[in-house]
mmCIF file of C-alpha atoms in Angstrom:
data_model
loop_
_atom_site.group_PDB
_atom_site.id
_atom_site.type_symbol
_atom_site.label_atom_id
_atom_site.label_comp_id
_atom_site.label_asym_id
_atom_site.label_seq_id
_atom_site.Cartn_x
_atom_site.Cartn_y
_atom_site.Cartn_z
ATOM 1 C CA UNK A 15 89.638 97.571 89.145
ATOM 2 C CA UNK A 16 89.084 101.282 89.749
ATOM 3 C CA UNK A 17 85.356 100.879 89.059
ATOM 4 C CA UNK A 18 85.124 98.031 91.581
ATOM 5 C CA UNK A 19 86.839 100.157 94.243
ATOM 6 C CA UNK A 20 84.460 103.051 93.509
ATOM 7 C CA UNK A 21 81.512 100.687 93.967
ATOM 8 C CA UNK A 22 82.975 99.506 97.285
ATOM 9 C CA UNK A 23 83.429 103.122 98.378
ATOM 10 C CA UNK A 24 79.786 103.857 97.529
ATOM 11 C CA UNK A 25 78.689 100.774 99.500
ATOM 12 C CA UNK A 26 80.673 101.974 102.518
ATOM 13 C CA UNK A 27 79.206 105.471 102.301
ATOM 14 C CA UNK A 28 75.679 104.092 101.985
ATOM 15 C CA UNK A 29 76.229 101.659 104.861
ATOM 16 C CA UNK A 30 77.190 104.420 107.304
ATOM 17 C CA UNK A 31 74.644 107.129 106.400
ATOM 18 C CA UNK A 32 71.614 105.769 108.250
ATOM 19 C CA UNK A 33 73.410 104.644 111.425
ATOM 20 C CA UNK A 34 75.222 107.991 111.555
ATOM 21 C CA UNK A 35 71.988 109.942 111.260
ATOM 22 C CA UNK A 36 70.317 107.677 113.812
ATOM 23 C CA UNK A 37 73.109 108.142 116.331
ATOM 24 C CA UNK A 38 72.978 111.912 115.976
ATOM 25 C CA UNK A 39 69.222 112.404 115.886
ATOM 26 C CA UNK A 40 67.988 109.531 118.071
ATOM 27 C CA UNK A 41 66.536 110.354 121.457
ATOM 28 C CA UNK A 42 68.054 109.090 124.697
ATOM 29 C CA UNK A 43 65.068 106.742 125.044
ATOM 30 C CA UNK A 44 65.629 105.328 121.568
ATOM 31 C CA UNK A 45 69.309 104.657 122.296
ATOM 32 C CA UNK A 46 68.387 103.013 125.601
ATOM 33 C CA UNK A 47 65.742 100.878 123.882
ATOM 34 C CA UNK A 48 68.274 99.865 121.193
ATOM 35 C CA UNK A 49 70.757 99.032 123.965
ATOM 36 C CA UNK A 50 73.328 101.522 122.687
ATOM 37 C CA UNK A 51 73.575 102.933 126.199
ATOM 38 C CA UNK A 52 72.437 101.983 129.684
ATOM 39 C CA UNK A 53 69.657 104.067 131.285
ATOM 40 C CA UNK A 54 72.239 106.062 133.224
ATOM 41 C CA UNK A 55 74.749 106.063 130.344
ATOM 42 C CA UNK A 56 76.353 109.026 128.630
ATOM 43 C CA UNK A 57 74.917 109.876 125.206
ATOM 44 C CA UNK A 58 77.965 111.864 124.064
ATOM 45 C CA UNK A 59 80.031 108.901 122.770
ATOM 46 C CA UNK A 60 77.087 107.778 120.624
ATOM 47 C CA UNK A 61 76.694 111.285 119.180
ATOM 48 C CA UNK A 62 80.438 111.531 118.473
ATOM 49 C CA UNK A 63 80.403 108.159 116.708
ATOM 50 C CA UNK A 64 77.462 109.336 114.587
ATOM 51 C CA UNK A 65 79.342 112.479 113.542
ATOM 52 C CA UNK A 66 82.417 110.410 112.696
ATOM 53 C CA UNK A 67 80.331 108.006 110.636
ATOM 54 C CA UNK A 68 78.798 110.871 108.645
ATOM 55 C CA UNK A 69 82.162 112.547 108.143
ATOM 56 C CA UNK A 70 83.389 109.184 106.934
ATOM 57 C CA UNK A 71 80.625 109.134 104.304
ATOM 58 C CA UNK A 72 82.155 112.297 102.884
ATOM 59 C CA UNK A 73 85.749 111.214 103.425
ATOM 60 C CA UNK A 74 85.387 107.898 101.634
ATOM 61 C CA UNK A 75 84.176 109.627 98.447
ATOM 62 C CA UNK A 76 85.037 113.331 98.145
ATOM 63 C CA UNK A 77 88.827 113.445 98.513
ATOM 64 C CA UNK A 78 89.389 110.795 95.857
ATOM 65 C CA UNK A 79 86.692 112.218 93.588
ATOM 66 C CA UNK A 80 87.969 115.793 93.739
ATOM 67 C CA UNK A 81 91.669 115.022 93.960
ATOM 68 C CA UNK A 82 91.892 117.344 96.973
ATOM 69 C CA UNK A 83 93.883 115.548 99.692
ATOM 70 C CA UNK A 84 93.162 112.075 98.233
ATOM 71 C CA UNK A 85 95.124 110.488 101.096
ATOM 72 C CA UNK A 86 92.016 111.095 103.214
ATOM 73 C CA UNK A 87 90.072 108.391 101.342
ATOM 74 C CA UNK A 88 92.248 105.428 102.394
ATOM 75 C CA UNK A 89 92.651 106.968 105.851
ATOM 76 C CA UNK A 90 88.856 107.076 106.112
ATOM 77 C CA UNK A 91 88.721 103.428 105.040
ATOM 78 C CA UNK A 92 91.152 102.566 107.849
ATOM 79 C CA UNK A 93 88.902 104.517 110.231
ATOM 80 C CA UNK A 94 85.968 102.391 109.088
ATOM 81 C CA UNK A 95 88.055 99.258 109.749
ATOM 82 C CA UNK A 96 88.662 100.479 113.279
ATOM 83 C CA UNK A 97 84.943 101.184 113.788
ATOM 84 C CA UNK A 98 84.159 97.646 112.597
ATOM 85 C CA UNK A 99 86.752 96.129 114.940
ATOM 86 C CA UNK A 100 85.237 98.094 117.825
ATOM 87 C CA UNK A 101 81.775 96.943 116.743
ATOM 88 C CA UNK A 102 82.884 93.309 116.622
ATOM 89 C CA UNK A 103 84.363 93.583 120.110
ATOM 90 C CA UNK A 104 81.294 95.393 121.466
ATOM 91 C CA UNK A 105 78.791 92.931 119.983
ATOM 92 C CA UNK A 106 80.881 89.953 121.104
ATOM 93 C CA UNK A 107 80.927 91.279 124.673
ATOM 94 C CA UNK A 108 77.148 91.731 124.497
ATOM 95 C CA UNK A 109 76.831 88.219 122.981
ATOM 96 C CA UNK A 110 75.068 89.633 119.904
ATOM 97 C CA UNK A 111 76.699 87.230 117.489
ATOM 98 C CA UNK A 112 74.271 87.660 114.588
ATOM 99 C CA UNK A 113 75.830 91.088 113.845
ATOM 100 C CA UNK A 114 79.365 89.737 113.475
ATOM 101 C CA UNK A 115 79.237 88.508 109.837
ATOM 102 C CA UNK A 116 77.958 91.880 108.618
ATOM 103 C CA UNK A 117 80.549 93.808 110.626
ATOM 104 C CA UNK A 118 83.304 91.523 109.363
ATOM 105 C CA UNK A 119 82.148 91.933 105.736
ATOM 106 C CA UNK A 120 82.063 95.727 106.009
ATOM 107 C CA UNK A 121 85.486 95.678 107.653
ATOM 108 C CA UNK A 122 86.890 93.600 104.806
ATOM 109 C CA UNK A 123 85.375 95.967 102.222
ATOM 110 C CA UNK A 124 86.955 98.918 104.029
ATOM 111 C CA UNK A 125 90.296 97.106 104.157
ATOM 112 C CA UNK A 126 90.148 96.437 100.408
ATOM 113 C CA UNK A 127 89.403 100.101 99.700
ATOM 114 C CA UNK A 128 92.253 101.217 101.968
ATOM 115 C CA UNK A 129 94.715 98.835 100.322
ATOM 116 C CA UNK A 130 93.702 99.720 96.755
ATOM 117 C CA UNK A 131 93.695 103.479 97.338
ATOM 118 C CA UNK A 132 97.016 103.466 99.240
ATOM 119 C CA UNK A 133 98.486 101.362 96.423
ATOM 120 C CA UNK A 134 97.164 103.793 93.802
ATOM 121 C CA UNK A 135 98.671 106.733 95.705
ATOM 122 C CA UNK A 136 102.063 105.036 95.925
ATOM 123 C CA UNK A 137 102.108 104.144 92.225
ATOM 124 C CA UNK A 138 101.803 107.782 91.140
#
């Protein structure tokens, strides 16, 4: 089971790398074109989300791998669940329903990782 959870952690890390980089490095025009913000919208929340997504890529792997503060791995997975819930709400409001299955699947993967890693911590 541990190998399966590691694979799920790697999937989560890989899933959030590109969007995180895009949110940090994308121009205002790109974010407006992608409908992340309105033309007069604030870019700061998008940048913050990108930083959090990239930190999550580290947090979903490194603490458990190194054994240094391993509690951060399931906490990161819970953070990913929250990001997916926010994404589901946001895309539902925008009536972008084709994104919902992917967001739900990623949220479920994150929930599985959180459950398995919290369980492993409590069994030690």
